[in-house]
XYZ file of C-alpha atoms in Angstrom:
701
model
C 31.354 -47.500 30.071
C 28.559 -46.344 32.102
C 30.528 -43.302 33.412
C 30.994 -42.131 29.556
C 27.309 -42.554 28.484
C 25.790 -40.866 31.425
C 27.484 -37.635 30.222
C 25.413 -37.635 27.179
C 22.185 -39.305 28.663
C 21.446 -37.589 32.087
C 19.808 -34.730 30.251
C 17.378 -37.121 28.603
C 15.805 -38.074 32.046
C 15.826 -35.350 34.470
C 14.711 -35.901 38.208
C 13.512 -32.321 37.871
C 11.407 -32.474 41.151
C 14.720 -33.569 42.876
C 16.735 -30.702 41.941
C 14.192 -28.086 42.273
C 15.547 -24.844 43.586
C 14.077 -24.635 47.127
C 15.062 -21.219 48.718
C 13.288 -20.988 52.129
C 9.484 -21.878 52.573
C 7.455 -22.610 49.498
C 3.816 -21.770 48.961
C 1.140 -23.762 48.474
C -0.176 -23.883 44.959
C -3.671 -23.974 43.025
C -2.307 -26.777 41.155
C -5.664 -28.265 39.890
C -5.892 -24.639 37.956
C -2.430 -24.891 36.812
C -2.989 -28.566 35.045
C -6.122 -26.984 33.599
C -4.194 -24.180 32.031
C -1.557 -26.277 31.077
C -3.910 -28.621 29.367
C -5.302 -25.811 27.666
C -1.973 -24.584 26.384
C -0.808 -27.736 25.079
C -3.943 -28.476 22.951
C -4.204 -24.870 21.782
C -0.454 -24.438 20.531
C 1.221 -27.915 19.987
C 1.635 -28.960 16.087
C 0.306 -32.472 17.033
C -1.945 -32.297 20.089
C -2.777 -35.605 21.697
C -6.263 -36.660 22.940
C -6.247 -36.775 26.616
C -7.680 -40.501 27.273
C -6.746 -43.516 28.796
C -3.848 -44.112 26.563
C -2.431 -40.836 27.294
C -2.890 -41.620 31.122
C -1.077 -44.769 30.955
C 2.033 -43.085 28.965
C 2.028 -40.135 31.747
C 1.841 -42.834 34.688
C 4.923 -44.705 33.222
C 6.880 -41.377 32.625
C 6.144 -39.693 35.730
C 7.318 -42.826 37.766
C 10.500 -43.135 35.774
C 11.146 -39.510 35.960
C 10.806 -39.725 39.903
C 12.471 -42.929 40.593
C 14.888 -43.889 37.473
C 17.041 -46.170 39.755
C 13.856 -47.854 41.187
C 15.177 -47.184 44.602
C 12.622 -44.572 46.098
C 9.357 -46.564 45.361
C 8.615 -50.348 46.285
C 6.466 -52.522 44.605
C 4.006 -51.778 47.564
C 3.825 -48.179 46.491
C 3.114 -48.920 42.788
C 0.571 -51.059 43.558
C -1.051 -48.182 45.609
C -0.558 -46.021 42.545
C -1.817 -48.683 40.180
C -5.421 -47.894 40.371
C -4.864 -44.260 38.877
C -3.145 -45.513 35.861
C -5.848 -44.972 33.706
C -7.637 -42.024 35.775
C -4.839 -39.319 34.887
C -6.643 -38.308 32.004
C -9.771 -37.668 34.442
C -7.236 -35.699 36.938
C -6.127 -33.241 33.810
C -9.566 -32.745 32.789
C -10.835 -31.314 35.867
C -11.976 -34.248 37.955
C -10.510 -34.732 41.537
C -8.976 -38.039 41.892
C -6.579 -37.714 44.754
C -3.600 -39.091 42.727
C -1.289 -36.189 43.664
C -2.010 -36.625 47.376
C -1.518 -40.282 47.063
C 1.717 -39.772 44.887
C 2.981 -37.171 47.789
C 2.429 -39.723 50.274
C 4.001 -42.578 48.667
C 6.952 -40.636 47.751
C 7.542 -39.089 50.814
C 7.459 -42.244 52.675
C 10.126 -43.582 49.996
C 12.150 -40.733 50.615
C 12.147 -41.073 54.206
C 12.710 -44.948 54.086
C 15.694 -44.346 51.712
C 17.381 -41.996 54.041
C 17.448 -44.410 56.859
C 18.497 -47.230 54.586
C 21.441 -44.671 53.250
C 22.458 -43.979 56.796
C 22.452 -47.798 57.886
C 24.057 -49.209 54.869
C 26.993 -46.581 54.945
C 27.429 -46.315 58.412
C 28.091 -50.289 58.501
C 30.914 -52.206 56.959
C 30.805 -53.155 53.295
C 31.829 -56.317 51.997
C 34.192 -55.440 49.067
C 35.420 -59.144 48.506
C 31.578 -60.277 47.791
C 31.091 -61.374 44.239
C 27.785 -60.074 43.183
C 26.006 -57.929 40.383
C 23.888 -54.833 40.425
C 21.328 -54.666 37.689
C 20.004 -51.316 36.941
C 17.236 -52.505 34.715
C 15.877 -54.565 37.309
C 11.879 -54.456 38.462
C 10.290 -52.751 41.470
C 11.248 -54.286 44.532
C 8.677 -56.835 45.994
C 9.169 -56.363 49.692
C 11.089 -53.929 52.363
C 13.907 -56.600 52.422
C 14.450 -57.021 48.367
C 14.172 -53.052 48.442
C 17.119 -52.868 51.095
C 19.255 -55.363 49.273
C 18.694 -53.168 46.144
C 19.954 -49.979 47.926
C 23.078 -52.017 48.889
C 23.870 -52.926 45.576
C 22.893 -49.661 44.323
C 25.247 -47.589 47.003
C 27.944 -50.156 46.340
C 28.041 -49.446 42.557
C 27.823 -45.665 43.105
C 30.610 -45.707 45.178
C 32.656 -48.018 42.906
C 31.730 -45.736 39.876
C 32.958 -42.874 41.964
C 36.472 -44.385 42.499
C 36.716 -45.258 39.323
C 36.096 -41.529 38.436
C 38.672 -40.485 40.884
C 41.148 -43.251 39.415
C 40.753 -41.934 35.780
C 41.864 -38.579 37.026
C 44.851 -39.540 38.976
C 48.001 -39.231 36.822
C 50.045 -41.473 38.978
C 48.339 -44.767 40.056
C 49.690 -46.377 43.418
C 49.211 -49.735 44.576
C 47.033 -48.701 47.663
C 44.836 -46.459 45.732
C 41.337 -48.355 46.818
C 42.779 -47.931 50.362
C 43.580 -44.208 50.116
C 40.251 -43.286 48.302
C 37.443 -45.411 49.581
C 36.488 -43.140 52.423
C 36.071 -40.160 49.937
C 34.115 -42.231 47.538
C 31.736 -43.119 50.223
C 31.250 -39.750 51.242
C 30.495 -38.288 47.923
C 28.066 -41.144 47.278
C 26.379 -40.175 50.934
C 26.099 -36.609 50.037
C 25.023 -36.884 46.782
C 22.108 -39.065 47.397
C 20.924 -37.687 50.786
C 21.431 -34.071 49.766
C 18.462 -34.077 47.466
C 16.340 -35.856 49.890
C 16.894 -33.545 52.780
C 16.212 -30.582 50.558
C 12.805 -32.403 49.654
C 11.796 -33.331 53.186
C 12.850 -30.235 54.998
C 9.315 -28.497 54.179
C 5.922 -30.047 53.175
C 5.289 -27.226 50.608
C 8.603 -28.202 48.971
C 7.688 -31.835 48.237
C 4.016 -30.970 47.046
C 5.371 -28.439 44.742
C 7.715 -30.701 43.238
C 5.171 -33.204 42.932
C 3.058 -31.055 41.161
C 6.001 -29.597 39.106
C 6.974 -33.250 38.091
C 3.484 -34.010 37.231
C 3.288 -30.975 34.818
C 6.689 -31.792 33.275
C 5.855 -35.341 32.514
C 2.518 -33.968 31.214
C 4.267 -31.927 28.630
C 6.824 -34.430 27.956
C 4.317 -37.094 26.658
C 3.280 -34.707 23.861
C 7.043 -34.783 22.852
C 10.420 -34.527 24.170
C 10.981 -30.946 23.793
C 7.729 -29.491 25.231
C 7.963 -28.886 29.180
C 6.697 -27.209 31.816
C 8.614 -24.194 33.695
C 8.083 -23.055 37.302
C 8.492 -19.238 37.337
C 11.791 -19.632 38.733
C 12.977 -22.026 36.231
C 11.368 -19.666 33.502
C 13.582 -17.127 34.510
C 16.823 -19.559 34.489
C 15.728 -20.221 30.944
C 15.451 -16.553 29.775
C 18.765 -16.153 31.580
C 20.602 -18.542 29.576
C 19.752 -17.257 26.134
C 20.645 -13.539 27.279
C 24.011 -11.833 26.784
C 23.567 -9.597 29.796
C 24.436 -9.643 33.289
C 26.776 -12.765 33.117
C 30.368 -12.908 34.532
C 32.225 -15.870 33.722
C 29.756 -16.621 30.990
C 28.224 -20.108 32.287
C 25.684 -21.436 34.467
C 25.816 -24.764 36.687
C 23.589 -27.373 37.400
C 23.620 -30.851 39.312
C 23.337 -33.965 37.222
C 21.750 -37.436 38.577
C 25.079 -38.484 39.894
C 25.512 -35.584 42.021
C 28.199 -33.868 39.573
C 28.521 -30.234 39.017
C 27.848 -29.503 35.226
C 27.763 -26.734 32.741
C 24.122 -26.117 31.991
C 24.232 -22.910 29.879
C 26.802 -20.624 28.032
C 26.217 -16.783 27.579
C 26.854 -15.776 24.175
C 29.774 -13.737 23.917
C 30.689 -14.396 27.540
C 34.219 -15.746 28.674
C 33.284 -19.539 28.630
C 31.665 -18.839 25.119
C 34.660 -17.208 23.815
C 37.041 -19.757 25.470
C 35.952 -22.384 22.814
C 36.795 -25.213 25.400
C 33.679 -25.505 27.321
C 30.368 -27.022 26.036
C 27.000 -27.961 27.927
C 27.034 -30.962 29.820
C 30.919 -30.696 30.526
C 31.516 -31.916 34.138
C 33.235 -29.151 36.563
C 35.986 -31.195 38.435
C 37.986 -28.560 40.364
C 38.171 -24.786 40.571
C 41.151 -22.553 41.461
C 41.353 -19.123 42.311
C 44.798 -16.847 42.061
C 46.506 -17.263 45.125
C 44.593 -20.196 46.449
C 44.627 -24.104 46.468
C 42.660 -25.803 44.053
C 39.056 -26.924 45.402
C 38.198 -30.289 44.665
C 34.202 -30.456 44.091
C 33.928 -34.185 44.844
C 30.893 -34.652 47.044
C 29.796 -30.780 46.761
C 26.206 -29.971 45.608
C 25.312 -26.813 43.726
C 24.617 -24.636 46.527
C 28.269 -25.460 47.950
C 30.074 -24.398 44.500
C 27.574 -21.217 43.955
C 28.783 -20.165 47.600
C 32.376 -20.676 46.708
C 32.259 -18.598 43.427
C 29.999 -15.829 45.075
C 32.696 -15.744 47.970
C 35.427 -14.978 45.698
C 36.001 -11.283 44.366
C 38.900 -12.677 41.949
C 38.318 -11.895 38.321
C 40.261 -14.975 37.189
C 39.117 -18.552 37.660
C 41.066 -21.640 36.942
C 38.959 -25.161 36.132
C 39.278 -28.533 35.327
C 36.628 -30.199 33.545
C 35.768 -33.408 31.903
C 34.380 -32.972 28.394
C 31.531 -34.608 26.651
C 33.965 -36.387 24.925
C 35.320 -37.776 28.004
C 38.668 -36.036 28.121
C 39.828 -33.619 30.946
C 40.797 -30.051 30.230
C 42.092 -27.053 32.270
C 40.649 -23.869 31.288
C 41.537 -20.074 32.687
C 38.600 -17.800 32.547
C 38.321 -13.953 33.344
C 35.050 -12.146 34.511
C 33.455 -10.056 31.630
C 30.519 -7.569 31.969
C 28.849 -8.426 28.387
C 26.918 -5.673 26.617
C 24.611 -6.000 23.545
C 26.487 -4.111 21.123
C 29.610 -6.627 21.649
C 30.235 -9.060 18.661
C 30.566 -12.472 20.056
C 31.450 -14.486 17.050
C 35.106 -15.876 16.854
C 36.797 -16.125 13.185
C 40.367 -16.655 12.144
C 42.280 -17.204 9.214
C 43.888 -20.568 8.340
C 46.963 -20.000 6.116
C 48.158 -23.111 3.983
C 47.759 -24.344 0.339
C 44.577 -21.929 0.358
C 43.882 -19.001 2.505
C 40.702 -19.834 4.423
C 38.378 -18.046 6.901
C 36.829 -19.910 9.772
C 34.195 -19.318 11.914
C 33.029 -20.730 15.191
C 29.085 -20.558 16.167
C 28.261 -22.762 19.241
C 24.347 -21.280 19.279
C 21.998 -19.303 17.018
C 21.463 -16.799 19.710
C 18.984 -13.681 19.507
C 17.757 -11.153 21.558
C 14.753 -12.490 23.471
C 11.257 -11.271 22.377
C 12.561 -8.997 19.791
C 14.153 -11.280 16.949
C 12.299 -9.734 14.260
C 13.976 -6.422 15.158
C 16.959 -7.700 13.570
C 18.444 -10.103 16.069
C 22.078 -10.746 16.529
C 23.513 -13.858 15.151
C 23.422 -13.457 11.345
C 24.485 -9.897 11.799
C 27.661 -10.862 13.806
C 28.449 -13.492 11.366
C 27.959 -11.417 8.642
C 30.437 -8.926 10.208
C 33.220 -11.275 10.608
C 32.675 -12.672 6.942
C 33.280 -9.080 5.784
C 36.682 -8.954 8.081
C 37.760 -12.009 6.583
C 36.851 -11.234 2.907
C 39.221 -8.449 3.451
C 42.114 -10.775 4.256
C 41.805 -12.231 0.920
C 40.243 -15.733 2.108
C 39.693 -18.190 -0.857
C 37.057 -20.099 1.225
C 34.972 -20.415 4.430
C 34.503 -23.041 6.806
C 31.540 -22.658 9.331
C 31.798 -24.786 12.597
C 28.559 -25.745 13.773
C 29.709 -28.820 15.907
C 27.818 -28.823 19.215
C 25.666 -26.170 18.194
C 22.095 -27.226 19.656
C 20.233 -24.556 17.621
C 18.412 -21.634 18.917
C 16.498 -19.074 16.979
C 14.976 -20.266 13.544
C 14.851 -16.597 12.300
C 18.725 -16.249 12.780
C 19.205 -19.576 10.973
C 16.843 -18.243 8.087
C 18.807 -14.992 8.027
C 22.363 -16.797 7.851
C 21.082 -18.889 5.338
C 20.315 -15.615 3.244
C 24.161 -14.641 3.814
C 25.134 -17.452 1.395
C 22.088 -17.820 -0.733
C 20.951 -15.055 -3.087
C 17.194 -15.659 -2.817
C 14.472 -18.300 -2.792
C 12.811 -20.581 -0.183
C 14.986 -21.998 2.456
C 12.670 -23.860 4.406
C 9.224 -24.965 5.077
C 7.051 -24.771 8.188
C 3.903 -26.521 9.100
C 1.795 -25.774 12.275
C -1.078 -27.698 14.015
C -3.505 -26.948 11.086
C -1.026 -28.459 8.535
C -0.870 -25.229 6.059
C 2.529 -24.998 4.689
C 4.325 -21.817 5.171
C 7.668 -21.331 3.247
C 10.374 -19.405 4.822
C 12.170 -17.261 2.312
C 15.399 -15.402 2.086
C 14.851 -12.194 4.018
C 17.333 -10.040 1.764
C 18.382 -10.739 -1.637
C 21.822 -10.768 -2.700
C 24.783 -12.369 -0.382
C 27.482 -11.460 1.809
C 29.598 -14.212 0.848
C 29.398 -16.156 -2.569
C 32.738 -18.287 -2.379
C 33.487 -21.869 -1.595
C 32.093 -22.819 1.485
C 31.939 -25.703 3.911
C 29.880 -26.313 7.277
C 31.154 -28.281 9.890
C 28.580 -30.444 11.832
C 28.372 -33.504 14.535
C 25.721 -35.387 16.465
C 25.055 -32.485 18.627
C 24.314 -30.108 16.014
C 20.705 -29.685 16.088
C 17.201 -27.633 15.247
C 18.415 -24.338 13.634
C 21.989 -25.751 12.915
C 20.259 -28.407 10.761
C 17.890 -26.020 9.039
C 20.880 -24.138 7.895
C 23.174 -26.986 6.839
C 19.788 -28.725 5.127
C 19.532 -25.260 3.134
C 23.036 -24.887 2.007
C 23.177 -28.642 0.934
C 19.497 -28.504 -0.848
C 20.978 -25.438 -2.886
C 24.218 -26.868 -3.603
C 25.795 -23.760 -2.307
C 28.355 -25.703 -0.068
C 29.490 -29.063 1.650
C 28.528 -30.500 4.508
C 31.162 -32.500 6.400
C 31.251 -34.120 9.740
C 28.836 -36.508 11.594
C 24.972 -37.395 11.016
C 23.297 -34.194 12.611
C 20.983 -34.773 15.538
C 17.754 -35.073 13.953
C 15.617 -32.292 15.501
C 13.096 -30.915 12.946
C 10.675 -29.221 15.230
C 10.274 -25.532 16.343
C 9.432 -24.348 20.167
C 7.945 -21.361 21.571
C 7.371 -20.433 25.246
C 3.759 -19.456 26.297
C 2.505 -18.375 29.958
C 0.209 -21.132 31.125
C -2.211 -18.053 31.804
C -2.334 -14.268 32.024
C 0.497 -13.131 30.036
C 1.230 -12.990 26.270
C 3.562 -14.964 24.474
C 7.206 -13.733 24.599
C 6.799 -11.980 27.956
C 10.116 -11.207 29.867
C 11.506 -12.990 32.951
C 10.651 -9.783 34.833
C 7.051 -10.659 34.141
C 7.375 -14.166 35.453
C 5.888 -13.728 38.507
C 2.633 -12.538 37.160
C 1.776 -16.261 35.665
C 1.712 -19.643 37.464
C 4.435 -20.775 35.038
C 5.472 -21.212 31.334
C 5.132 -24.036 28.843
C 7.656 -24.557 26.103
C 5.674 -25.876 23.298
C 6.590 -27.638 20.020
C 4.414 -25.626 17.683
C 5.907 -26.289 14.306
C 7.360 -28.859 11.814
C 10.493 -27.917 9.978
C 10.876 -29.430 6.451
C 13.723 -28.991 3.873
C 12.694 -27.175 0.566
C 12.600 -30.439 -0.914
C 9.804 -31.459 1.440
C 11.416 -33.991 3.311
C 12.471 -33.768 6.885
C 15.301 -34.205 8.866
C 13.298 -35.424 11.905
C 14.797 -38.290 13.592
C 17.621 -39.163 10.981
C 19.182 -35.707 10.706
C 21.023 -33.926 8.036
C 23.417 -36.508 6.300
C 26.677 -34.788 5.496
C 28.065 -34.917 1.830
C 31.338 -35.960 3.512
C 31.095 -38.110 6.302
C 33.715 -38.203 9.037
C 34.084 -40.637 12.276
C 31.887 -39.081 15.005
C 31.537 -40.558 18.425
C 27.653 -39.368 18.833
C 26.793 -41.941 15.937
C 28.094 -44.689 18.285
C 26.471 -43.541 21.397
C 22.964 -43.328 19.475
C 21.872 -39.957 21.378
C 19.683 -38.919 18.159
C 16.254 -37.663 18.133
C 14.710 -40.963 17.439
C 16.011 -42.452 20.564
C 14.077 -39.986 22.720
C 10.547 -41.334 24.080
C 7.906 -39.815 22.292
C 9.853 -38.312 19.709
C 7.388 -36.972 16.799
C 7.456 -39.417 13.949
C 9.294 -38.267 10.439
C 7.010 -37.116 7.598
C 7.196 -35.248 4.335
C 5.147 -32.888 2.330
C 5.141 -31.823 -0.967
C 8.508 -30.099 -2.555
C 8.537 -26.042 -2.801
C 8.311 -25.558 -6.998
C 10.064 -22.465 -6.749
C 13.209 -23.823 -5.501
C 15.904 -23.424 -7.921
C 19.457 -25.193 -6.762
C 22.783 -24.439 -7.961
C 24.753 -26.953 -10.342
C 25.647 -29.915 -8.376
C 28.941 -30.547 -6.486
C 31.138 -33.496 -7.597
C 30.738 -34.989 -3.855
C 31.853 -38.613 -4.830
C 35.348 -37.245 -5.672
C 35.798 -35.371 -2.894
C 34.217 -38.118 -0.630
C 36.916 -40.506 -2.213
C 39.986 -38.395 -1.535
C 38.825 -37.987 2.183
C 38.324 -41.661 2.777
C 41.885 -42.103 1.365
C 43.445 -39.444 3.472
C 41.517 -41.018 6.885
C 42.552 -44.403 6.000
C 46.440 -42.959 6.082
C 46.053 -41.075 8.724
C 46.998 -42.953 12.120
C 45.276 -40.742 14.644
C 41.900 -41.324 12.643
C 42.537 -45.062 12.489
C 42.894 -45.125 16.204
C 40.172 -43.139 16.969
C 38.066 -45.487 14.578
C 39.235 -48.448 16.980
C 38.125 -46.350 19.827
C 34.879 -46.105 18.333
C 34.594 -49.669 17.498
C 35.610 -50.650 21.027
C 32.781 -47.939 22.315
C 30.116 -49.900 20.459
C 31.102 -52.966 21.774
C 31.130 -51.680 25.287
C 27.694 -50.141 24.659
C 26.176 -53.791 23.929
C 27.327 -54.761 27.308
C 26.159 -51.987 29.066
C 22.693 -53.403 29.627
C 24.125 -56.319 31.330
C 24.088 -56.575 35.149
C 27.165 -54.715 36.565
C 30.204 -56.659 38.489
C 30.365 -55.046 42.109
C 34.088 -55.861 42.409
C 36.717 -53.103 42.289
C 39.245 -55.312 39.974
C 36.308 -55.057 37.191
C 35.742 -51.328 37.658
C 39.562 -50.932 37.892
C 40.251 -52.905 34.689
C 37.304 -50.933 32.518
C 38.657 -47.699 33.745
C 42.004 -48.428 32.794
C 40.521 -49.303 29.290
C 38.997 -46.094 28.992
C 41.748 -43.883 30.309
C 44.035 -45.574 27.370
C 41.287 -45.208 25.001
C 40.780 -41.443 26.025
C 44.551 -40.871 25.329
C 43.807 -41.840 21.979
C 40.624 -39.378 21.915
C 43.014 -36.860 23.044
C 44.982 -37.220 19.689
C 41.855 -35.956 17.857
C 42.696 -32.547 19.477
C 46.747 -33.006 19.247
C 47.827 -34.012 15.694
C 51.177 -33.839 15.049
C 50.422 -32.803 11.372
C 50.573 -28.969 10.991
C 49.031 -28.143 7.454
C 48.088 -24.594 8.131
C 48.719 -21.956 10.219
C 46.333 -19.736 11.989
C 46.173 -15.972 12.357
C 43.693 -13.422 13.090
C 42.524 -10.275 11.184
C 44.521 -7.145 11.803
C 41.932 -4.973 13.585
C 41.951 -8.183 16.063
C 45.789 -8.224 15.978
C 45.906 -4.945 17.344
C 43.301 -5.583 20.318
C 45.598 -8.345 21.587
C 48.267 -6.231 22.020
C 47.039 -4.437 24.955
C 45.170 -7.609 26.382
C 47.268 -10.092 27.939
C 44.286 -12.455 28.804
C 42.863 -11.884 25.435
C 46.259 -12.698 23.884
C 46.359 -16.127 26.150
C 43.133 -17.080 24.915
C 43.727 -16.401 21.594
C 46.698 -18.547 21.762
C 44.680 -21.301 23.169
C 42.206 -21.205 20.206
C 44.993 -20.961 17.748
C 46.765 -24.357 19.470
C 43.067 -26.030 19.350
C 42.709 -25.164 15.556
C 46.056 -25.836 14.337
C 45.913 -29.622 15.767
C 42.287 -30.058 15.359
C 41.915 -33.312 12.990
C 38.731 -32.647 12.103
C 39.258 -29.350 10.970
C 42.391 -30.295 9.197
C 40.514 -32.691 7.184
C 37.717 -30.393 6.512
C 40.500 -27.914 5.344
C 41.695 -30.373 2.627
C 38.192 -31.386 1.634
C 37.539 -27.586 0.913
C 40.993 -27.384 -0.635
C 40.038 -30.376 -2.971
C 36.698 -28.353 -3.664
C 38.415 -25.067 -4.575
C 40.861 -26.904 -6.862
C 38.215 -29.199 -8.553
C 35.901 -26.001 -9.218
C 38.958 -24.257 -10.753
C 39.782 -27.075 -13.297
C 35.984 -27.017 -14.413
C 36.032 -23.339 -14.859
């Protein structure tokens, strides 16, 4: 169970100081000056700035230690006792008084890393008793002494090894009786490398460790304001801007390491090969890769540098990957290198032919041009062009898929709402002065005024929620799926000194760093907020994210939900008869065997989550049993993408069909899309909801 949960939560608590990029020697920084600049930036720009006092210091102290040592294996209680006098002094450090905290933190953390390095070596090079009946409590307290800490490390490493074995077992299509014996050495090697590599990187140069501690302090400092405010070093800022760009990508994804040493997808380039495949999402785990004419490379035990070297050292334009998705399922994906250009349309659209002819558009991100979104942006224009093409095909309704869309440009969400709404207010924004500003439809008129459904799930956030809420509040269309994430805030990126907001990545070296600050609260035109609670769909479908509790209100320091006065100029359309549509959908789901099996899986998952806080048995039979249960449940989850029922056929527009005739790779990619869309039970049910909506509307005319 912990393996599945970790795929969703590892981004919540990042050990950023450990996974910071450390090429060569790093120069010392004027950390005190940077902290002052960061404090001033947060105080100046944050929508709800906090008072830097003893209470803030206490929160920062706790968060920083948790970020640096979430498993409580680097620090001992003696280390914490040494740091404890600073618990209520960090506000003084932030406000310019030298307390010596960072020097003490650096000293204790370095000592902890060196101690851990020795313990890992001693433990993993000695025989491990696999028959011993014992448990590992991940939620325990700091180790009281060196002996207790050594025992904590032994149990922690044993847990990691068994967990790794369970991962390998889930990938093994044919389980043999000697599985444990055949794979234990590989599991130990993987855990050894994953645990020791970040320590070696930190200890190889004193400046690296000092810079990491300073960066961790500043990241935690911003994070105490709210979970979406953070500090970027100049290097990290370049990566951040690159993740939003549509230029200079090849396969169209970037990689990172998670807290377990897995290689994960950290960003998708809008319009890149990975984006267009529709099969990759942020947080997917990369298991293996293969280039034409070569043997597959198992990435078990490799770090980000190893994988990057493999990819950089291969000139092939094709890569075959095996990934484990955020839903726990494994997929095989083939991608081709592509050079991105700004003029390329990156939106995918299809036509669904069944009882009704329906347009379908997939949008995983509200992308824009960095720094010039008010110049016309990208996302809304691209969607508008696809809608015009779909209208020429004679569609009777439209489905816009925002599942897994984590947001992006608020400007683009506002412009896209205007595609469907004639005129009027779309959302309300407040800043730190509490003055409410109404965001109105940018252009009068609509591109599409027909029947509309928007698909969402628990990973639909921010700009996705603004669009969904606008459509719902105006009764302009239906929202279908799972409760959205609940992020009703907006962020801006500012240099902590020296440059204007919106500076490019090329300017990054001119400043000491950047801060992403929550500068806005977002409200619906009704005055209500989706903060924490999200947008409730008009027709709710089973959603794994509701069971996993990964919503905004689960994050530490999340801003509270509030409300403001509604916009009096807001004039909704005639209400939609949602009750009848909800009833028909529930009846279909009750009769659908795949949905019923899926619901059983979610009930089982909920029960496993309740057990997850309990101490973990360090016995292979327990891990084997749980892994087998997860494997059987994942086979049910696979059915959500492989329903035998085919209620529509999927086709492309005429212009796209012509392009496919001359591009074999594009044909293969398109065929994969058609298969996914044809068998997606969520899309099938959404299609039928839209059909019911259209038929009901016709009867009322």
